[in-house]
Tab-separated table of C-alpha atoms in Angstrom:
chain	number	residue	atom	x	y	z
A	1	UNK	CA	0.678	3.221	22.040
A	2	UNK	CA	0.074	-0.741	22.297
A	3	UNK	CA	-2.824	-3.000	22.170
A	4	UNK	CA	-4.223	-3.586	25.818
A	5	UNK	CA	-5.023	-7.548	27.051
A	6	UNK	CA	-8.779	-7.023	27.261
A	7	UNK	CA	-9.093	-8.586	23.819
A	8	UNK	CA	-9.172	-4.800	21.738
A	9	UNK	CA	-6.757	-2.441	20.568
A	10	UNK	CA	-6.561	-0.281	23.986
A	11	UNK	CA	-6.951	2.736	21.856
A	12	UNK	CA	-9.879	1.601	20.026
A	13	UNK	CA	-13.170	4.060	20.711
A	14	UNK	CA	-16.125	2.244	22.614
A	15	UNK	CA	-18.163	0.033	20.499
A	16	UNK	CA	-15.220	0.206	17.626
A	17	UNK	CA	-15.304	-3.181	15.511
A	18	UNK	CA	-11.120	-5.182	14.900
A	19	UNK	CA	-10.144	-4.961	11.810
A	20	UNK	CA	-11.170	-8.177	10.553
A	21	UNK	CA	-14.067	-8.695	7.686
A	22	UNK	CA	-16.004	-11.519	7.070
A	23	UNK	CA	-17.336	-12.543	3.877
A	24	UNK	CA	-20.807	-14.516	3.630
A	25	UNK	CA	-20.581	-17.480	1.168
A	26	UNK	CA	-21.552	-21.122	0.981
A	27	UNK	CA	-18.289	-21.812	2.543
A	28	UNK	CA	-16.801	-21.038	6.068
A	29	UNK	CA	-14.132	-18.548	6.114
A	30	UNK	CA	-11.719	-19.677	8.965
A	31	UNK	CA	-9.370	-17.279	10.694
A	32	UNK	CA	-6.505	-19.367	9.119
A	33	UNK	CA	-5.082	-18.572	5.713
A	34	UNK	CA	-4.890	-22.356	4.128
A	35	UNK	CA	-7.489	-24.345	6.620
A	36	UNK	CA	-7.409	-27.363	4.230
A	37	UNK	CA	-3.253	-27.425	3.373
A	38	UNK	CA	-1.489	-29.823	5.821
A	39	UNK	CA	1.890	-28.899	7.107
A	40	UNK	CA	3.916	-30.871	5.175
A	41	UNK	CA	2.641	-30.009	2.286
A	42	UNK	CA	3.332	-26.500	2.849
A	43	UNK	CA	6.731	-26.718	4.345
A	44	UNK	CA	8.447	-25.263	1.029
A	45	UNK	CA	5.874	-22.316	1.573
A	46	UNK	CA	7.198	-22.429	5.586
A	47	UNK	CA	10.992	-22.085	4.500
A	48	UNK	CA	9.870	-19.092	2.550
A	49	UNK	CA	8.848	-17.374	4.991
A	50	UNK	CA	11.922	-17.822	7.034
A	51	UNK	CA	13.983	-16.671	4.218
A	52	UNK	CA	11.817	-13.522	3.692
A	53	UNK	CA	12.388	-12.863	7.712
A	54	UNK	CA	15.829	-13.777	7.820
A	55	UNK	CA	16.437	-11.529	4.670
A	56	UNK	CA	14.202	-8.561	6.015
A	57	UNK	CA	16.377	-9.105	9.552
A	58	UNK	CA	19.879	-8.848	7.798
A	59	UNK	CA	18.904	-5.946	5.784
A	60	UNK	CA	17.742	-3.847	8.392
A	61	UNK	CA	20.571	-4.841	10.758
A	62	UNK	CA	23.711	-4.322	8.274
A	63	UNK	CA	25.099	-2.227	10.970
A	64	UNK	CA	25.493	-5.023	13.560
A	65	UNK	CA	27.082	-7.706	10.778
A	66	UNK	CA	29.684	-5.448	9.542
A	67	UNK	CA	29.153	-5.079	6.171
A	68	UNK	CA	30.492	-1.348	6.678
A	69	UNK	CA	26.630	0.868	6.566
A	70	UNK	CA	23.463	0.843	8.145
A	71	UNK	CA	21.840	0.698	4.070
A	72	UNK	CA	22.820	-0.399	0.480
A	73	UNK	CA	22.856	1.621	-2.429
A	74	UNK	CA	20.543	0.612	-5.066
A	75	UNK	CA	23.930	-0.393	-7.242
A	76	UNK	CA	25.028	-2.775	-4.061
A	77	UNK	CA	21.896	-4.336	-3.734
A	78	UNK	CA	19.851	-4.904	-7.146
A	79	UNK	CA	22.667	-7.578	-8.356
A	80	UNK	CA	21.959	-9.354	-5.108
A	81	UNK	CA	18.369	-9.942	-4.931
A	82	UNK	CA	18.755	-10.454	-8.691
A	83	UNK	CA	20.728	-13.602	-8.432
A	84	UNK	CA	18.268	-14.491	-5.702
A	85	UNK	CA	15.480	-14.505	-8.121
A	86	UNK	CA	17.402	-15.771	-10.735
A	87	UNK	CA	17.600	-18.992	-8.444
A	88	UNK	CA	13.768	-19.377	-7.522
A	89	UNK	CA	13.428	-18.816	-11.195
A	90	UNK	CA	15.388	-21.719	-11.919
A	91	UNK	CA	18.032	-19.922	-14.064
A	92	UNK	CA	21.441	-20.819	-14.373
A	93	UNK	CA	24.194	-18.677	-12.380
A	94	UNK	CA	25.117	-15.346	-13.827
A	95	UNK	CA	28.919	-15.568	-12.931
A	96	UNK	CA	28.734	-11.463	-13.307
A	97	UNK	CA	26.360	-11.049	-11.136
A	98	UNK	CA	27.840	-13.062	-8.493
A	99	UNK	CA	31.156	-11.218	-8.515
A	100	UNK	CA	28.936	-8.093	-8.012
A	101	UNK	CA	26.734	-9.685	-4.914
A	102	UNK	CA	29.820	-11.830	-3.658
A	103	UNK	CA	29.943	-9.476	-0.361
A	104	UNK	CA	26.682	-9.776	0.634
A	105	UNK	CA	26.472	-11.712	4.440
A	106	UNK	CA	26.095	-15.277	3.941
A	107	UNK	CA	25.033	-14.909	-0.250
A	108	UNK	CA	25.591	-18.410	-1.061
A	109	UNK	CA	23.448	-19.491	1.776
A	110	UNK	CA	20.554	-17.979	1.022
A	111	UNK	CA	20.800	-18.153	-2.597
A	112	UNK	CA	20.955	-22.246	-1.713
A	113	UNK	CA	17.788	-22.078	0.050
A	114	UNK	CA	15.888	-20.572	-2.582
A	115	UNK	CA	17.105	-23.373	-4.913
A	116	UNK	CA	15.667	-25.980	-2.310
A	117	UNK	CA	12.472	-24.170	-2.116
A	118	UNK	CA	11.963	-24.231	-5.765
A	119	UNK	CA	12.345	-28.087	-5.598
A	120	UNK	CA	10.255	-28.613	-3.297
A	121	UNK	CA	7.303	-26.057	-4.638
A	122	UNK	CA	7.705	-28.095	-8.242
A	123	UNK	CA	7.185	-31.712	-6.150
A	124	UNK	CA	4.198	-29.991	-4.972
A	125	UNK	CA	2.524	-29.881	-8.584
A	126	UNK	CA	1.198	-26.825	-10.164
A	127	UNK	CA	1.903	-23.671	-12.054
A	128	UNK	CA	4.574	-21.547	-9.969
A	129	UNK	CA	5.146	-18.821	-12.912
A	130	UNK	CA	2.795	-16.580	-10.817
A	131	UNK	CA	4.223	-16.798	-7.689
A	132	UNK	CA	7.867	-16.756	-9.471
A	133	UNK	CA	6.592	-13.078	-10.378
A	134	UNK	CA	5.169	-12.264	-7.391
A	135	UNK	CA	8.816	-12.791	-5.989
A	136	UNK	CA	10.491	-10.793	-8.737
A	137	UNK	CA	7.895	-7.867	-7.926
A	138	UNK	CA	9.043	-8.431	-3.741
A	139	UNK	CA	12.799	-8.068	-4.811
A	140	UNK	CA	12.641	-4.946	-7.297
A	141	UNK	CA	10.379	-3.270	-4.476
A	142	UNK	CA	13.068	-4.325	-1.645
A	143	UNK	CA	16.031	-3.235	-3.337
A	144	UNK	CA	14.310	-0.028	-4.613
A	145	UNK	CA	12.620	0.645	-0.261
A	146	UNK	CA	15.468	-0.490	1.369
A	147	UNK	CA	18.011	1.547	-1.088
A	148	UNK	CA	16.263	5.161	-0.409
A	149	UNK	CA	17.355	5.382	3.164
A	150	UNK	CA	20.228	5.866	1.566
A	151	UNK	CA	19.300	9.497	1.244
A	152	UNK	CA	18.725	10.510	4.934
A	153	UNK	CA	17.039	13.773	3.530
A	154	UNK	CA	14.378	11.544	1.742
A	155	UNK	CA	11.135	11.492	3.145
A	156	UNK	CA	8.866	9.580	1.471
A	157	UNK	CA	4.575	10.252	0.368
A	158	UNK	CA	1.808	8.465	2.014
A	159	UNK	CA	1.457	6.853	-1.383
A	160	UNK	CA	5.248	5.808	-1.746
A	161	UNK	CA	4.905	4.098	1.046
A	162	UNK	CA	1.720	2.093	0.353
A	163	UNK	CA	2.985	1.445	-3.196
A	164	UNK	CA	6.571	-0.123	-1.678
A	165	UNK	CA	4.941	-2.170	1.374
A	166	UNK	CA	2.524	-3.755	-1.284
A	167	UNK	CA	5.355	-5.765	-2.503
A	168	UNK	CA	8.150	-5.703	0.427
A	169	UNK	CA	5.517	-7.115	3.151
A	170	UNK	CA	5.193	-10.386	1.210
A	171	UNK	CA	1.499	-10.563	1.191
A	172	UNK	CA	1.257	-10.837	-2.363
A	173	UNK	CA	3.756	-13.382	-2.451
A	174	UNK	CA	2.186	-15.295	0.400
A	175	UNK	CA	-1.426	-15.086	-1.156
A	176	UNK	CA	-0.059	-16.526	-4.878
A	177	UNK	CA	1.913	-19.060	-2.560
A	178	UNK	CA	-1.659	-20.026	-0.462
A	179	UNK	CA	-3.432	-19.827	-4.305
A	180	UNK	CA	-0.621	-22.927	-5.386
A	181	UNK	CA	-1.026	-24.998	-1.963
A	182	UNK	CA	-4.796	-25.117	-2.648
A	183	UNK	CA	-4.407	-25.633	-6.208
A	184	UNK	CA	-6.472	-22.642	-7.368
A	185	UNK	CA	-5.612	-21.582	-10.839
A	186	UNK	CA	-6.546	-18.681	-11.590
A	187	UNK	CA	-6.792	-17.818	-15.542
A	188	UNK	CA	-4.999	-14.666	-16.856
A	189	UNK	CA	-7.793	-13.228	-17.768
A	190	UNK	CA	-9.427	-13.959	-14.277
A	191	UNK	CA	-6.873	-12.380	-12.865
A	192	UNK	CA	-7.297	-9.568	-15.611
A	193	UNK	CA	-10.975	-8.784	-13.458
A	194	UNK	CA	-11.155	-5.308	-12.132
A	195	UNK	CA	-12.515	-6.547	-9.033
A	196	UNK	CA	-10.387	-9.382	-8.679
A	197	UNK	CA	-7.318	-6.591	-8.089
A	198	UNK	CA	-9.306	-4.288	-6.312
A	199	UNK	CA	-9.572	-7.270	-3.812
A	200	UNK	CA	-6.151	-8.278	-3.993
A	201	UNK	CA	-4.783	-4.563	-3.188
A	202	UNK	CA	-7.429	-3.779	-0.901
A	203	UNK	CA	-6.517	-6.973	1.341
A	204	UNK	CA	-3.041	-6.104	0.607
A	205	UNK	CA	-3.593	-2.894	2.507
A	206	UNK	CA	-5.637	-4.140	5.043
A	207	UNK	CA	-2.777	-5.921	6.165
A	208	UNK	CA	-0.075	-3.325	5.838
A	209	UNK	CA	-2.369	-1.148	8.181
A	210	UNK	CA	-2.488	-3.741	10.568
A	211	UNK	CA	0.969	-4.442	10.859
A	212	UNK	CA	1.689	-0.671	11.081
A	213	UNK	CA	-0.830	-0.469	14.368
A	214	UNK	CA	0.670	-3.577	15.935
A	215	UNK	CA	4.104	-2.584	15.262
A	216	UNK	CA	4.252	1.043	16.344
A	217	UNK	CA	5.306	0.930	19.400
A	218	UNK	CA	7.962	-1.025	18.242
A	219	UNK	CA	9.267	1.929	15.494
A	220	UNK	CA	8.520	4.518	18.167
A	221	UNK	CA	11.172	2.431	20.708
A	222	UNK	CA	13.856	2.476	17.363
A	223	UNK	CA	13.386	5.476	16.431
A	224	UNK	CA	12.020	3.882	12.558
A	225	UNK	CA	9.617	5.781	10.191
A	226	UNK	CA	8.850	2.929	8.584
A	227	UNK	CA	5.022	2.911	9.625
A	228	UNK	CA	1.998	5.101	8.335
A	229	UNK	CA	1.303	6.699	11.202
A	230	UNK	CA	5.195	8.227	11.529
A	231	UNK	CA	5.323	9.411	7.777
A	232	UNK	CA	5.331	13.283	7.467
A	233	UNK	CA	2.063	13.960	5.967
A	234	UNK	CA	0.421	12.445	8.693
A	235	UNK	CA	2.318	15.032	11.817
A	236	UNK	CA	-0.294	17.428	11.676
A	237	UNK	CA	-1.971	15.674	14.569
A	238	UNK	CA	-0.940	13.946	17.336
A	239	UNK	CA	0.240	10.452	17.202
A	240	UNK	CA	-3.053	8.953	19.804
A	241	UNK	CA	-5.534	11.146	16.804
A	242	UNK	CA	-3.914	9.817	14.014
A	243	UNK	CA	-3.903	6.124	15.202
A	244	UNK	CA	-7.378	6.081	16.077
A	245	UNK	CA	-8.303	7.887	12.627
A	246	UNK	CA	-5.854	4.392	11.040
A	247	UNK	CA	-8.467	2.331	13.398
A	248	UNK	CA	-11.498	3.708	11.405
A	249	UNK	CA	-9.559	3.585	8.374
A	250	UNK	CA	-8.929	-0.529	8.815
A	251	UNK	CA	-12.229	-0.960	9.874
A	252	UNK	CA	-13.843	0.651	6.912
A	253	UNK	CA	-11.600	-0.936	4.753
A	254	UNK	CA	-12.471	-4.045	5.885
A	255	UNK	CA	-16.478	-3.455	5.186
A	256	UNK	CA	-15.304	-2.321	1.951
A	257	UNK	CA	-13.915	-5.914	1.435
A	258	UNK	CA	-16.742	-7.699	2.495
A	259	UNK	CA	-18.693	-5.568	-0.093
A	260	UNK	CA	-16.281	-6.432	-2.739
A	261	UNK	CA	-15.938	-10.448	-2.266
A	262	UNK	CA	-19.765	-10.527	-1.909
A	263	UNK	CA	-19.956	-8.757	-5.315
A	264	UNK	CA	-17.365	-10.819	-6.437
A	265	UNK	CA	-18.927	-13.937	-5.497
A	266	UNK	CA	-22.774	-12.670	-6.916
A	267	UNK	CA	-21.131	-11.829	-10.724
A	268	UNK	CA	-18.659	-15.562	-11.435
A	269	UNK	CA	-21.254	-17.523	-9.207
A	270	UNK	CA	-20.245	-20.688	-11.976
A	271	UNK	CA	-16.199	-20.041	-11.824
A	272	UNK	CA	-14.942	-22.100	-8.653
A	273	UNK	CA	-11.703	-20.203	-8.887
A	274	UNK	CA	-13.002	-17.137	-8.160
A	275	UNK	CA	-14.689	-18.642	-5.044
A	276	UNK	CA	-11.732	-20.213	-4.012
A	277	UNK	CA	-9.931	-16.966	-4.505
A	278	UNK	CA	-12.524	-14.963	-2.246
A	279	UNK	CA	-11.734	-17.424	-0.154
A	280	UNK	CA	-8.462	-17.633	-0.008
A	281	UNK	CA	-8.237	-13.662	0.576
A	282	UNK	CA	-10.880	-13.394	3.554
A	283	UNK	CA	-9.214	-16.608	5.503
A	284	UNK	CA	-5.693	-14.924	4.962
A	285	UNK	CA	-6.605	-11.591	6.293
A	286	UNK	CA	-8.094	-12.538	9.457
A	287	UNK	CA	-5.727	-15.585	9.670
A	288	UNK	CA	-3.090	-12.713	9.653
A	289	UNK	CA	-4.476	-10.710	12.074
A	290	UNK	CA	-5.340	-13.815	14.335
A	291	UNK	CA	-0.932	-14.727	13.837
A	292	UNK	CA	-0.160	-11.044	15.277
A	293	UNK	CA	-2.227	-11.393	17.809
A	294	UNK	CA	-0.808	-15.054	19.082
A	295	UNK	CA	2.627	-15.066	17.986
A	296	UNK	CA	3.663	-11.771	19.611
A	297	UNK	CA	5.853	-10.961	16.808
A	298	UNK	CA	6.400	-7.575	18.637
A	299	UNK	CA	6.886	-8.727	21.833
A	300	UNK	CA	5.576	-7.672	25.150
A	301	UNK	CA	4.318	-4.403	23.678
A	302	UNK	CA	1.193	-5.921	22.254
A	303	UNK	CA	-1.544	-8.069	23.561
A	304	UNK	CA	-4.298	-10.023	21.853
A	305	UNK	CA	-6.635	-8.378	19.166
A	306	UNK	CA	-10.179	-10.342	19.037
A	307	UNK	CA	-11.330	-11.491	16.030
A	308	UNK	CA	-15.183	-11.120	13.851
A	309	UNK	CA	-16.356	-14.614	14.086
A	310	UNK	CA	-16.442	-14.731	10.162
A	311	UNK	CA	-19.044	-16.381	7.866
């Protein structure tokens, strides 16, 4: 199953919408996650990312670097990602828990880079206690996903799944990270807003079921279960039925959205933050979709997805 050239997913019905949402507001909503942020503003945000890839590559290729098994135990791998986020955090070195993580491929090196990114976030100005949890949240969820395969009898729910990739596909992390660049500052008790987190963890899964349709043919060619449409619960029907019911799924989901940041939008209209937040959330989703669709993160196996004009 891949995405055909002609500017749709090639298994989408006739007349299906992409799964993109657009969000009607006195402001444009750009495919682009952080329209206003220049570069080099956001190039502490930019070595994040590579860490979180680089990471994400080493762990799920311990097999080729010898470190001995294809997973970690939960004991191997917690003291690691610890001392990680003991770094971002800014907290001294924990001597223990560097003996413990010593044998993880290059430690020190990526431990170092989360120290530089900190600096550089901090020069940036603003609040980073949010994000810093955001990245706690991304490492507890890592060690805990990555740990399980550890069982090879495991099989894991629909809602395991969703629950894990909300943290371990960095969107959260990203979003708090676009939220700092733009210097939106959103009060705890903002944040606190029903709404506000059904938007966050609805555009959360929007973009966990997007990655899962642009990357199966990629888990299909390894022989991964690491997508929606491979867990168990889903087997029932065959793999071209349940990807187009995912299609309807993302596409509903992404009305739902709309609904949501227009409602959003209608009951703060005086709170700037919570505009700003909206958004932040509709340019990041569709910015994400438009970066799968022109950075051929999968390779040859996808082609381009066409976005909504949104706004």
């Amino acid at each position: 199953m891949s995405a055909g050239p002609s500017g749709s997913a090639s298994s989408t019905p006739p007349g299906a919408t992409p799964p993109s949402f657009a969000c009607r507001s006195s402001r444009p909503c750009r495919p682009t996650p952080c329209p206003n942020v220049r570069p080099g503003h956001a190039r502490w945000f930019i070595r994040l990312q590579a860490f979180i890839f680089t990471l994400d590559d080493a762990l799920d290729n311990l097999g080729d670097i010898r470190v001995g098994a294809d997973y970690l135990s939960h004991a191997q791998l917690a003291p690691v990602l610890a001392a990680f986020q003991r770094a971002l955090a800014g907290q001294p070195v924990d001597p223990a828990l560097d003996r413990q993580a010593a044998e993880f491929p290059r430690f020190s090196a990526f431990r170092a880079a989360l120290v530089d990114i900190r600096t550089e976030a901090l020069q940036g100005g603003g609040d980073l206690r949010w994000f810093v949890a955001s990245m706690r949240d991304y490492f507890e969820a890592m060690t805990w996903e990555h740990s399980s395969h550890c069982d090879p009898a495991y099989r894991g729910t629909i809602s395991t799944y969703l629950c894990n990739r909300e943290q371990t596909i960095s969107y959260l992390q990203s979003l708090e990270s676009f939220l700092l660049l733009k210097g939106v500052d959103l009060t705890a008790a903002q944040r606190e807003r029903h709404p506000v987190g059904l938007l966050r963890t609805g555009a959360c899964r929007h973009v966990i079921l997007v990655n899962d349709i642009f990357s199966l043919a990629k888990e299909l060619a390894c022989a991964e279960l690491d997508n929606v449409l491979l867990l168990a619960e889903r087997r029932d029907d065959s793999l071209r039925a349940r990807f187009h019911a995912l299609l309807r799924e993302v596409n509903a989901l992404a009305v739902d959205l709309a609904h949501v940041a227009r409602a959003l939008l209608a009951a703060y209209p005086d709170e700037p933050a919570i505009a700003d937040f909206v958004e932040t959330i509709v340019n990041s989703v569709n910015g994400h979709i438009d970066w799968y669709a022109h950075s051929r993160r999968y390779g040859a196996r996808v082609g381009t997805l066409a976005l909504r004009p949104a706004g």
